[in-house]
PDB file of C-alpha atoms in Angstrom:
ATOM      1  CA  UNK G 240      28.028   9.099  -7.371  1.00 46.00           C
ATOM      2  CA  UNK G 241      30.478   6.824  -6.381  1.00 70.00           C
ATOM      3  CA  UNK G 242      34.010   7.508  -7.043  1.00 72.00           C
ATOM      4  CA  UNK G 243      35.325   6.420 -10.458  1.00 88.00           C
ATOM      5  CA  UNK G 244      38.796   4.269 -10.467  1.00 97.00           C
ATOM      6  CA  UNK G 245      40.822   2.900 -13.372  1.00 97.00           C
ATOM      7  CA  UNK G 246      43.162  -0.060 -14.132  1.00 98.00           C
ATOM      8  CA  UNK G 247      46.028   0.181 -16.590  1.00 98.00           C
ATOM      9  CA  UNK G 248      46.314  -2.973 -18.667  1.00 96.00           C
ATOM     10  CA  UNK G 249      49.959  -2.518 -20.446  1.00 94.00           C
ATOM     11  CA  UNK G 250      49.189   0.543 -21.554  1.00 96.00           C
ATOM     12  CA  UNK G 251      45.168   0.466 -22.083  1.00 97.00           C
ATOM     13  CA  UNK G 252      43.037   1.854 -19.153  1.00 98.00           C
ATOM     14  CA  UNK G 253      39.635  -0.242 -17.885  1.00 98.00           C
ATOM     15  CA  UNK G 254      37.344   2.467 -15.963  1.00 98.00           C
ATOM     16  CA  UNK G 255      35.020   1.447 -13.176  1.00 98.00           C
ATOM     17  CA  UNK G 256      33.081   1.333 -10.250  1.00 97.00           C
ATOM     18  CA  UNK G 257      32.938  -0.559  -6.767  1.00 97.00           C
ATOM     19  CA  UNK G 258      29.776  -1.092  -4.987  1.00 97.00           C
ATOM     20  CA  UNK G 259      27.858  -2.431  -2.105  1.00 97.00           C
ATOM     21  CA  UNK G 260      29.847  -3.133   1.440  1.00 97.00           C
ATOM     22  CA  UNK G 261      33.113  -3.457   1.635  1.00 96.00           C
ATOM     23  CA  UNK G 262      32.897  -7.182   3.042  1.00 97.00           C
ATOM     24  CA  UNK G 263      30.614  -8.339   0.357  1.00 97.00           C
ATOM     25  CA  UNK G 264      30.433 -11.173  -1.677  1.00 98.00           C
ATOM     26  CA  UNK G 265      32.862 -10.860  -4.360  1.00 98.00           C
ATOM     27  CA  UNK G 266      30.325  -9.901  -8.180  1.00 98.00           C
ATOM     28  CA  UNK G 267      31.730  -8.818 -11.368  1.00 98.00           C
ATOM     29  CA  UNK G 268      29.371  -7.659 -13.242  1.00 98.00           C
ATOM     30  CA  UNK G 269      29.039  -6.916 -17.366  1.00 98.00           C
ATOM     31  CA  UNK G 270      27.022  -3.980 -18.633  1.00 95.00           C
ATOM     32  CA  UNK G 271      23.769  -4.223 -20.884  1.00 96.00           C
ATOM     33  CA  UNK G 272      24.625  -2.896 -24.786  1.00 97.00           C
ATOM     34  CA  UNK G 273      24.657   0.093 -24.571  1.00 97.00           C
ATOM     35  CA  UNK G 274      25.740   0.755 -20.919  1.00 95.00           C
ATOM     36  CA  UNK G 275      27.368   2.731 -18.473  1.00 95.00           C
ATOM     37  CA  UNK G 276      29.118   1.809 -14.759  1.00 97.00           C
ATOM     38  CA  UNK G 277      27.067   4.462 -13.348  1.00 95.00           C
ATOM     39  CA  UNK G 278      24.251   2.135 -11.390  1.00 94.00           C
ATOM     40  CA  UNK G 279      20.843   3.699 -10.674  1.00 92.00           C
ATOM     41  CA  UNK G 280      20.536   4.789  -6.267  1.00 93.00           C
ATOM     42  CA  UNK G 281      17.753   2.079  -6.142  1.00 92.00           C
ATOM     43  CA  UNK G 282      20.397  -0.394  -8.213  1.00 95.00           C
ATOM     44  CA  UNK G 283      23.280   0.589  -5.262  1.00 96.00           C
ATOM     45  CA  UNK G 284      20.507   0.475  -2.596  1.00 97.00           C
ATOM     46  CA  UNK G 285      19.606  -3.367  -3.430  1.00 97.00           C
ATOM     47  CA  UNK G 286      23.401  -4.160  -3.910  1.00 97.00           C
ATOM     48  CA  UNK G 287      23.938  -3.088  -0.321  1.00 97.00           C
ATOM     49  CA  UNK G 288      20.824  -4.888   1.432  1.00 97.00           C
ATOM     50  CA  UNK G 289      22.080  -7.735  -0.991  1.00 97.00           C
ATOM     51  CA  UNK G 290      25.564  -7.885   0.617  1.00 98.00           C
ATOM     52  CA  UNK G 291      27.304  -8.122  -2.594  1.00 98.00           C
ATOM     53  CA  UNK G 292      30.613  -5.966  -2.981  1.00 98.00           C
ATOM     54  CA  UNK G 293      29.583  -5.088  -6.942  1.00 98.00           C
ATOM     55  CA  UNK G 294      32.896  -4.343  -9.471  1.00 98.00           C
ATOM     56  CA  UNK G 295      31.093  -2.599 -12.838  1.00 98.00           C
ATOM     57  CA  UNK G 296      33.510  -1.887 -15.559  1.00 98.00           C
ATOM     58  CA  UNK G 297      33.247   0.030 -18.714  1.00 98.00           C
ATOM     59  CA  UNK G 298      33.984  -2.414 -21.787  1.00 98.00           C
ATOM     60  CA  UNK G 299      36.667  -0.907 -24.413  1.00 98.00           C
ATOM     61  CA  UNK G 300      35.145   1.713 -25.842  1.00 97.00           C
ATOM     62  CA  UNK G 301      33.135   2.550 -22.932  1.00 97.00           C
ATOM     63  CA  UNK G 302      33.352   5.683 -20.782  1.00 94.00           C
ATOM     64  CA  UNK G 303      36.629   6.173 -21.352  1.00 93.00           C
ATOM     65  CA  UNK G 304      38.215   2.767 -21.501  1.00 97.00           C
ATOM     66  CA  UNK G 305      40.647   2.447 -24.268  1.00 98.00           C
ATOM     67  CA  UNK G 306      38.554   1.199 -27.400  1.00 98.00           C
ATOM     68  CA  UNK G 307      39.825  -2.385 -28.159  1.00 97.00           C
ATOM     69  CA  UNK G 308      38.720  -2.818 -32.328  1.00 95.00           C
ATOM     70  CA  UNK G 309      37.945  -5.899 -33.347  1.00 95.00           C
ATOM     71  CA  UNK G 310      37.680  -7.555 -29.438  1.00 98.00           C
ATOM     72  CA  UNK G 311      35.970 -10.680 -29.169  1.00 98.00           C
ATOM     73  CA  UNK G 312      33.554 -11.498 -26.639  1.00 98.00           C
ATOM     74  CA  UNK G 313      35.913 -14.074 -25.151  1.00 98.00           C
ATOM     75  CA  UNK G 314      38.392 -10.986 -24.866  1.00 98.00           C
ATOM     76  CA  UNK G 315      36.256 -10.068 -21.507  1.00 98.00           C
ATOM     77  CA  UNK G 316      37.815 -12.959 -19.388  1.00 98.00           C
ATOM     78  CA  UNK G 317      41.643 -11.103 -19.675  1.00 98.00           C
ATOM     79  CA  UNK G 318      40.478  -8.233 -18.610  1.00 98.00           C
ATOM     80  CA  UNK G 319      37.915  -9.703 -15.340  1.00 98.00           C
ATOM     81  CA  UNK G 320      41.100 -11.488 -14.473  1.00 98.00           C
ATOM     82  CA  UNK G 321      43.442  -8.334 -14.262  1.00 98.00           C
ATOM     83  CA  UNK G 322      40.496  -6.870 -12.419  1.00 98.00           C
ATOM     84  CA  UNK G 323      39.690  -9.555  -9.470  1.00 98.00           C
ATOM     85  CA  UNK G 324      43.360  -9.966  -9.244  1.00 98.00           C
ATOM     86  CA  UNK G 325      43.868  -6.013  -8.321  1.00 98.00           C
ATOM     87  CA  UNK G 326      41.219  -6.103  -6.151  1.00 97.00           C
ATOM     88  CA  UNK G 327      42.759  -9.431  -4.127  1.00 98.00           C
ATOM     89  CA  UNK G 328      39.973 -11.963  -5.343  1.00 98.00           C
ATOM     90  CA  UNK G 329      40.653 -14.917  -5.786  1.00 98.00           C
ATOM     91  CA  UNK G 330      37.313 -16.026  -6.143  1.00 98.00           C
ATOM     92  CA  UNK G 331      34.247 -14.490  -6.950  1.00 98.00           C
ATOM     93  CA  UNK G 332      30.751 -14.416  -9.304  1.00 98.00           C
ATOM     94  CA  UNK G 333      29.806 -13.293 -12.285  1.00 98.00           C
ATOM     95  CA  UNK G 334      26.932 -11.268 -13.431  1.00 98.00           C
ATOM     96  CA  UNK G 335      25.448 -10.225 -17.421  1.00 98.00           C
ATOM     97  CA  UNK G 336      22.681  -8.122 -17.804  1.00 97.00           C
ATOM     98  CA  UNK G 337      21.386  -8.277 -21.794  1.00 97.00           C
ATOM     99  CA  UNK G 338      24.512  -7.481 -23.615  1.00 98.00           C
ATOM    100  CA  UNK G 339      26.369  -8.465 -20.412  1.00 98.00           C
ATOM    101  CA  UNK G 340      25.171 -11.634 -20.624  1.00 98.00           C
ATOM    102  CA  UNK G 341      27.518 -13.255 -23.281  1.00 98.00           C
ATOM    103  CA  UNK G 342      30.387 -11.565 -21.324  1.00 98.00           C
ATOM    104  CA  UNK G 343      30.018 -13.357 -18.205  1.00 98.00           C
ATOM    105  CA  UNK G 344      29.904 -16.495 -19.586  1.00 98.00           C
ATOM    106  CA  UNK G 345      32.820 -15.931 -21.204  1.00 98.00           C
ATOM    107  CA  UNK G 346      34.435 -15.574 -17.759  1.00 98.00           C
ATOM    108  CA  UNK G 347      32.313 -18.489 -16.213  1.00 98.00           C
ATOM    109  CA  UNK G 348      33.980 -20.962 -19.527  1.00 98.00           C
ATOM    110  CA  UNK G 349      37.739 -19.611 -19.294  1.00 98.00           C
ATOM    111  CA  UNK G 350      38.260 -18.545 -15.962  1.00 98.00           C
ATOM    112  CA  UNK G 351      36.437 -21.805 -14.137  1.00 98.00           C
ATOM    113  CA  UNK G 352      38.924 -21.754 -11.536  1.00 98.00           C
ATOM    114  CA  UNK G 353      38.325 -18.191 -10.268  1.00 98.00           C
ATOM    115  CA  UNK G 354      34.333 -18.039 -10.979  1.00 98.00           C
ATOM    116  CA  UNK G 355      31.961 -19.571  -8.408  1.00 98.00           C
ATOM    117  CA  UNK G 356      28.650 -18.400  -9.909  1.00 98.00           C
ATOM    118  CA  UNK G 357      27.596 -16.873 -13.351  1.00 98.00           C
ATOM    119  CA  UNK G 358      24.130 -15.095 -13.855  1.00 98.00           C
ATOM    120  CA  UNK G 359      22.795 -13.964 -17.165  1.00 98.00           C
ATOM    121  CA  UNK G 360      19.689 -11.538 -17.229  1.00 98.00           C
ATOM    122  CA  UNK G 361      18.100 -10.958 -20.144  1.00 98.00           C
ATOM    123  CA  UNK G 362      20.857 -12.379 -22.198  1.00 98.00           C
ATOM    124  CA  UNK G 363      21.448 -13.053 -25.808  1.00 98.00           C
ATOM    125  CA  UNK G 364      22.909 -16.488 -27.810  1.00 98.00           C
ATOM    126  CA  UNK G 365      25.139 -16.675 -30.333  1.00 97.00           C
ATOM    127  CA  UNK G 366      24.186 -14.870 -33.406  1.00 94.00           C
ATOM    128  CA  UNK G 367      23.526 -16.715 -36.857  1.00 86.00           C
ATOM    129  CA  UNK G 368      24.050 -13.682 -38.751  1.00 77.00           C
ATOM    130  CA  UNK G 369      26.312 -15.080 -41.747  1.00 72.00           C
ATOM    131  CA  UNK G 370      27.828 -11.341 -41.998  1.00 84.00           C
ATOM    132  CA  UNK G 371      28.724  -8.937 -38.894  1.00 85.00           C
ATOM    133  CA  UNK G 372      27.743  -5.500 -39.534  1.00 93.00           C
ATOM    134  CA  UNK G 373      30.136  -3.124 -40.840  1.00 92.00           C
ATOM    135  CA  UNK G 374      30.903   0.028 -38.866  1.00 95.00           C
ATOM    136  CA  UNK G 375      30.612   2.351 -41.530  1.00 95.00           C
ATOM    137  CA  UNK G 376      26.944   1.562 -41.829  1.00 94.00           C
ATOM    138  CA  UNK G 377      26.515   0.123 -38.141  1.00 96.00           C
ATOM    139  CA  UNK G 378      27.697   3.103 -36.583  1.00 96.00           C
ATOM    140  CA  UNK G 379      24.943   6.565 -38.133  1.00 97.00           C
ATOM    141  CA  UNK G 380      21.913   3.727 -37.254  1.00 97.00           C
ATOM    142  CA  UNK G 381      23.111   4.072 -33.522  1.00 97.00           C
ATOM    143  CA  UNK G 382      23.811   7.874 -33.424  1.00 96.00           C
ATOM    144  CA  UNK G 383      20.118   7.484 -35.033  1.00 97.00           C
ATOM    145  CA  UNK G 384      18.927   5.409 -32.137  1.00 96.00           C
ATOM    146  CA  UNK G 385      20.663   7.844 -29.639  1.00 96.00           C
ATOM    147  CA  UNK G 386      19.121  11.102 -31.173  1.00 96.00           C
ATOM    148  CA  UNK G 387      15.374   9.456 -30.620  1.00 96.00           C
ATOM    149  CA  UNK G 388      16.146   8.053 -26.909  1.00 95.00           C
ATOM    150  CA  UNK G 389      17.489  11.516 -25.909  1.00 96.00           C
ATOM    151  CA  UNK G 390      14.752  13.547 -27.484  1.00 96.00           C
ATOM    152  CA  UNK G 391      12.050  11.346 -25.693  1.00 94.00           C
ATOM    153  CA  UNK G 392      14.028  12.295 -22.597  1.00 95.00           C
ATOM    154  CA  UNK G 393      14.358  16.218 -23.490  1.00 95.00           C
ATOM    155  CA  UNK G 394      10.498  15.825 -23.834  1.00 94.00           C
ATOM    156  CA  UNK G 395       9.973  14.748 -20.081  1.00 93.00           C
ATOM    157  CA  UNK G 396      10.691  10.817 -20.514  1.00 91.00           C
ATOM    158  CA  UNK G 397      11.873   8.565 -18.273  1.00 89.00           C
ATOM    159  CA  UNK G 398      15.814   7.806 -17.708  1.00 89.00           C
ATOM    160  CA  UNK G 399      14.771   3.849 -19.517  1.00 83.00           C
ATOM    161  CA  UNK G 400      11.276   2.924 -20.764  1.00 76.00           C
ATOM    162  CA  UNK G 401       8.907   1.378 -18.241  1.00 69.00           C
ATOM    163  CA  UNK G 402      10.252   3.124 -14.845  1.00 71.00           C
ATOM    164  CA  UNK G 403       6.893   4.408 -13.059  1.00 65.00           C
ATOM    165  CA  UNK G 404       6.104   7.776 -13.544  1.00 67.00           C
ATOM    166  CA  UNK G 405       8.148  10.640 -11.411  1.00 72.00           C
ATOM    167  CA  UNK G 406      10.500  12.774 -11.507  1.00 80.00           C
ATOM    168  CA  UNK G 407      11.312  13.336 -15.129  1.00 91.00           C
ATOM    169  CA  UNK G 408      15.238  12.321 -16.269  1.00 92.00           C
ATOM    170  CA  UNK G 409      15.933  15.573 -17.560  1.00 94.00           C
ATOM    171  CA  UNK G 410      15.529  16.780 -14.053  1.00 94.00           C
ATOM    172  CA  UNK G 411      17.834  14.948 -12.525  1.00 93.00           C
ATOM    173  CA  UNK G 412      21.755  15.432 -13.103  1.00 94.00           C
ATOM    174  CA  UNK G 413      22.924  12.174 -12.168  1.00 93.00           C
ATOM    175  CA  UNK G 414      20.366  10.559 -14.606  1.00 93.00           C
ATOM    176  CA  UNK G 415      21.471  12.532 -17.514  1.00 95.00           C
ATOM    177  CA  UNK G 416      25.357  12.059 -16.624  1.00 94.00           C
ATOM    178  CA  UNK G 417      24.414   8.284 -17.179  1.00 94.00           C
ATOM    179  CA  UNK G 418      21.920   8.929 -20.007  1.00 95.00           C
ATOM    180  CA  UNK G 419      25.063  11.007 -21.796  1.00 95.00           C
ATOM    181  CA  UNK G 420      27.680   8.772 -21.498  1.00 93.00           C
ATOM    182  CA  UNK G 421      25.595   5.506 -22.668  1.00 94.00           C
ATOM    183  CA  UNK G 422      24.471   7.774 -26.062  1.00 95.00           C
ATOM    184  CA  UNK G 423      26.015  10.996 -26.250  1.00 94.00           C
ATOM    185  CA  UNK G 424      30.072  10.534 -25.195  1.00 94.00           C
ATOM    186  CA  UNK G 425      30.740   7.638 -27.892  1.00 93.00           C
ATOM    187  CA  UNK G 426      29.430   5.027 -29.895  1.00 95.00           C
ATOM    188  CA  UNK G 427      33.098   2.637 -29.947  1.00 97.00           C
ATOM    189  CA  UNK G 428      31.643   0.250 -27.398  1.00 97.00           C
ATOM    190  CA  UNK G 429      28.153   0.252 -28.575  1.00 98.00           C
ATOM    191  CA  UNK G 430      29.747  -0.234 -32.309  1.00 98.00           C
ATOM    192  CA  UNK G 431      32.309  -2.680 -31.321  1.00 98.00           C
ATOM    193  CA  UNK G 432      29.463  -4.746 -28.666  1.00 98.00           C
ATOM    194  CA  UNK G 433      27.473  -5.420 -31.853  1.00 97.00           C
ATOM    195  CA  UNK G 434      30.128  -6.416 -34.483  1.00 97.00           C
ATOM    196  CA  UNK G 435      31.550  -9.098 -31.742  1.00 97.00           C
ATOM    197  CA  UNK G 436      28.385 -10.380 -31.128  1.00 97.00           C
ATOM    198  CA  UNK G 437      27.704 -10.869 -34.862  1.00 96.00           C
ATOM    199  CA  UNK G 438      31.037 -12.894 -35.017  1.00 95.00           C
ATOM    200  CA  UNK G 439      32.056 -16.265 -32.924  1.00 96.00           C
ATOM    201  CA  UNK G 440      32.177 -15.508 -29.508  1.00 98.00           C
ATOM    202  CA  UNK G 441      35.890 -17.234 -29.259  1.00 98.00           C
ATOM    203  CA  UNK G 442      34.389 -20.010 -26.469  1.00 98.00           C
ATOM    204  CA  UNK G 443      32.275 -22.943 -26.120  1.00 98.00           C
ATOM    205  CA  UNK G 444      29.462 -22.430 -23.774  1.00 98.00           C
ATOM    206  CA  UNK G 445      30.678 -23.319 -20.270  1.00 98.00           C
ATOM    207  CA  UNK G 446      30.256 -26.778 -19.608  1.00 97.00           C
ATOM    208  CA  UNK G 447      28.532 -27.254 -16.178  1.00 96.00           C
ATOM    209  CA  UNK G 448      31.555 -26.352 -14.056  1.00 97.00           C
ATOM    210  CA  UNK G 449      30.342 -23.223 -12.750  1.00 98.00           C
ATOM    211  CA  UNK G 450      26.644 -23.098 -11.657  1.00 98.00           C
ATOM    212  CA  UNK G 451      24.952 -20.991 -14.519  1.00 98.00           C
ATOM    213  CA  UNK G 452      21.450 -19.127 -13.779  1.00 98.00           C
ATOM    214  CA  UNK G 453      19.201 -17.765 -16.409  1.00 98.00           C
ATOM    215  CA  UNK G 454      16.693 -15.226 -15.198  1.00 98.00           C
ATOM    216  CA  UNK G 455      14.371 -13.794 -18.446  1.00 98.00           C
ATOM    217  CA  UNK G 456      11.352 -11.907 -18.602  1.00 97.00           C
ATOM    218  CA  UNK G 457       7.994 -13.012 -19.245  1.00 97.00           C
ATOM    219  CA  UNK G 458       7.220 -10.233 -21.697  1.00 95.00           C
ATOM    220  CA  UNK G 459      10.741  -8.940 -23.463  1.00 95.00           C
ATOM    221  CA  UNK G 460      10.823  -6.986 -26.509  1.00 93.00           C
ATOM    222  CA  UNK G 461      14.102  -6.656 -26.862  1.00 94.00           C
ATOM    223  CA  UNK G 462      15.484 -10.035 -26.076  1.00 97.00           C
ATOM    224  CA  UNK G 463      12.552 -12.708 -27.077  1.00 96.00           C
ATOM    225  CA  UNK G 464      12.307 -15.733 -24.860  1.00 97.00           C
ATOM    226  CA  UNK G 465      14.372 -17.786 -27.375  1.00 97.00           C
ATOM    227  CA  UNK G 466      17.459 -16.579 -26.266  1.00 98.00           C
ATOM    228  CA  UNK G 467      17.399 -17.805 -22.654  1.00 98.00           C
ATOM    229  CA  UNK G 468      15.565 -21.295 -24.024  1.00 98.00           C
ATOM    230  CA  UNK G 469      18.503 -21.609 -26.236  1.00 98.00           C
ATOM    231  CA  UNK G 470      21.294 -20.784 -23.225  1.00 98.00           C
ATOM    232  CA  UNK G 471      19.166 -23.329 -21.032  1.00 98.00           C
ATOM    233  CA  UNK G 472      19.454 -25.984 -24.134  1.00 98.00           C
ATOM    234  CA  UNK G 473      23.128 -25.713 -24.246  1.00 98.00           C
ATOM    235  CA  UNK G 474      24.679 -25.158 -20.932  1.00 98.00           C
ATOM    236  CA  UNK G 475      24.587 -28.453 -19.230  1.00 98.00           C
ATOM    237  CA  UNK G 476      23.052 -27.677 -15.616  1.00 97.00           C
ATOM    238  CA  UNK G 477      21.654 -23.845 -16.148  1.00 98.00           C
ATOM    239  CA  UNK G 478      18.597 -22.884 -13.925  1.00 98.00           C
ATOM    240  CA  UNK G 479      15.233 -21.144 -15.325  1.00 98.00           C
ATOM    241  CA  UNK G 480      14.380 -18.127 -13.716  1.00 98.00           C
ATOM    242  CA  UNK G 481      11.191 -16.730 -15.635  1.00 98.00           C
ATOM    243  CA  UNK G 482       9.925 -13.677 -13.674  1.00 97.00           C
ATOM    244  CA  UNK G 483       7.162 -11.083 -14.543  1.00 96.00           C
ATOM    245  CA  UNK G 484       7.919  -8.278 -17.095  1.00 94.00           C
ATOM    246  CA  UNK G 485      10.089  -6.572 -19.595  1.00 94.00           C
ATOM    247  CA  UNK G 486      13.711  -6.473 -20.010  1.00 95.00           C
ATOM    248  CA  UNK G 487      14.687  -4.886 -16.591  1.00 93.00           C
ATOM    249  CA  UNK G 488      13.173  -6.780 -13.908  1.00 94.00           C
ATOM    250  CA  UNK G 489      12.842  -5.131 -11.343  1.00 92.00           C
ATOM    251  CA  UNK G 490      14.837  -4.207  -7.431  1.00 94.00           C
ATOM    252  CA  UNK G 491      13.042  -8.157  -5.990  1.00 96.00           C
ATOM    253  CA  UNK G 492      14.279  -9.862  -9.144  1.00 97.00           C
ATOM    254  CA  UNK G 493      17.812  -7.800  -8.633  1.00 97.00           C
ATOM    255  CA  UNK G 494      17.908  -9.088  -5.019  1.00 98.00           C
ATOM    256  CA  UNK G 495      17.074 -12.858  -5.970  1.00 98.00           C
ATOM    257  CA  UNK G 496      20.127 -12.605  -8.139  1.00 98.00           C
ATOM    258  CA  UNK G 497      22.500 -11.498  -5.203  1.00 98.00           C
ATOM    259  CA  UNK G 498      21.562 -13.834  -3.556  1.00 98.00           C
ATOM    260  CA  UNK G 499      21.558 -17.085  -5.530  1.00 98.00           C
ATOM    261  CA  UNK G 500      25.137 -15.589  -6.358  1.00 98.00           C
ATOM    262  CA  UNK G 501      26.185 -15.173  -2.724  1.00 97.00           C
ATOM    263  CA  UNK G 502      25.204 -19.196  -2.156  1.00 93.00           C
ATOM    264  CA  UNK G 503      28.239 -20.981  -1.650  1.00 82.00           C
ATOM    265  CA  UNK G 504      30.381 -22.390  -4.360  1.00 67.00           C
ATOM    266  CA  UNK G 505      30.021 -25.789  -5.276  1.00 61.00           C
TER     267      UNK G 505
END
């Protein structure tokens, strides 16, 4: 695995990874809900053809970042700014998978000046949920979701449903380091992910200033189609990208990501 690094942020520690070549484009990218920065080999192995110098943090609440209650989405942009600026960036792109999605364009509508691309997979909109979940009853419905995705793996499933068939996740250390920390180490971020998303995000949707590109799959059951219709509806410019499959696309879709996000800025 790659070796894990930390920021302090007065006080509050942000935990992740760096990957792909050292002279790579400049991504930050946002986690799905519930998520790890522990990437998949093939994930690191398509960052590197890619060219793309990947920064993955853990969200508050996340792998042992400092749990942030009640942070709004829009909260994200702070802490991608304390990041690129430790690294030296000055400029650089954006990338959401899923629950990731509303995350980076929170950075691509506050941070304008610093973002040169944003790309949502899989994303979600805005919720019109008239009451965000409470944790008290939010949080045993996830430990419940947990306890079923780990017992399909103890069984001889895959690390995430709809890999081919091979070598089974419980085999496989690195897998179930990644499989435990998204459900078995804690549920803060998962729990705090979904009460933010329930609430206003805490931006407008970013406004055509920095190229936005909306890949979704053709077949999703966990994010409809709706979602990405309704992010191409309402930022002004945003590109379709409708590709073949589920929720995880998969390493050709990855690499036609990197490299729409390695074009130049405009």
């Amino acid at each position: 695995m790659v070796a894990d690094q930390a920021l302090d942020i007065n006080g509050r520690v942000l935990r992740y990874c760096v990957y792909g070549p050292a002279d790579g484009t400049p991504v930050i990218a946002h986690n799905g809900t519930p998520s790890t920065r522990w990437r998949r080999p093939d994930q690191i192995e398509t960052m590197h053809r890619a060219g793309v110098r990947v920064l993955m943090p853990d969200r508050p609440g996340y792998g042992g970042s400092t749990r942030r209650p009640g942070r709004s989405v829009a909260d994200a942009a702070e802490d991608v700014r304390e990041l690129a600026d430790a690294q030296g960036w000055k400029r650089f792109a954006v990338f959401g998978g899923s629950g990731g999605g509303p995350h980076a364009l929170a950075c691509a509508a506050l941070l304008p000046d610093r973002v040169t691309r944003c790309a949502v997979l899989s994303g979600i909109r805005p919720s019109e949920q008239a009451q965000p979940p409470d944790e008290h009853t939010l949080r045993p419905d996830l430990e419940r979701i947990s306890r079923d995705i780990m017992d399909r793996v103890a069984a001889g499933g895959p690390e995430m449903p709809g890999m081919p068939p091979g070598r089974p996740a419980r085999d496989d250390p690195e897998a179930m380091a990644r499989l435990r920390a998204t459900f078995t180490d804690s549920y803060d971020g998962w729990v705090d992910d979904r009460i933010a998303f329930a609430r206003p995000w805490g931006f407008a949707m970013p406004d055509g200033t920095v190229p936005v590109g909306v890949w979704y799959g053709s077949d999703d059951p966990q994010v409809p189609g709706e979602h990405a219709r309704w992010l191409l509806e309402n930022i002004p410019g945003a590109r379709e990208h409708r590709y073949a499959g589920g929720h995880v696309p998969g390493p050709e879709t990855f690499r036609q990501i990197y490299d729409w996000l390695r074009a130049p800025a405009v």
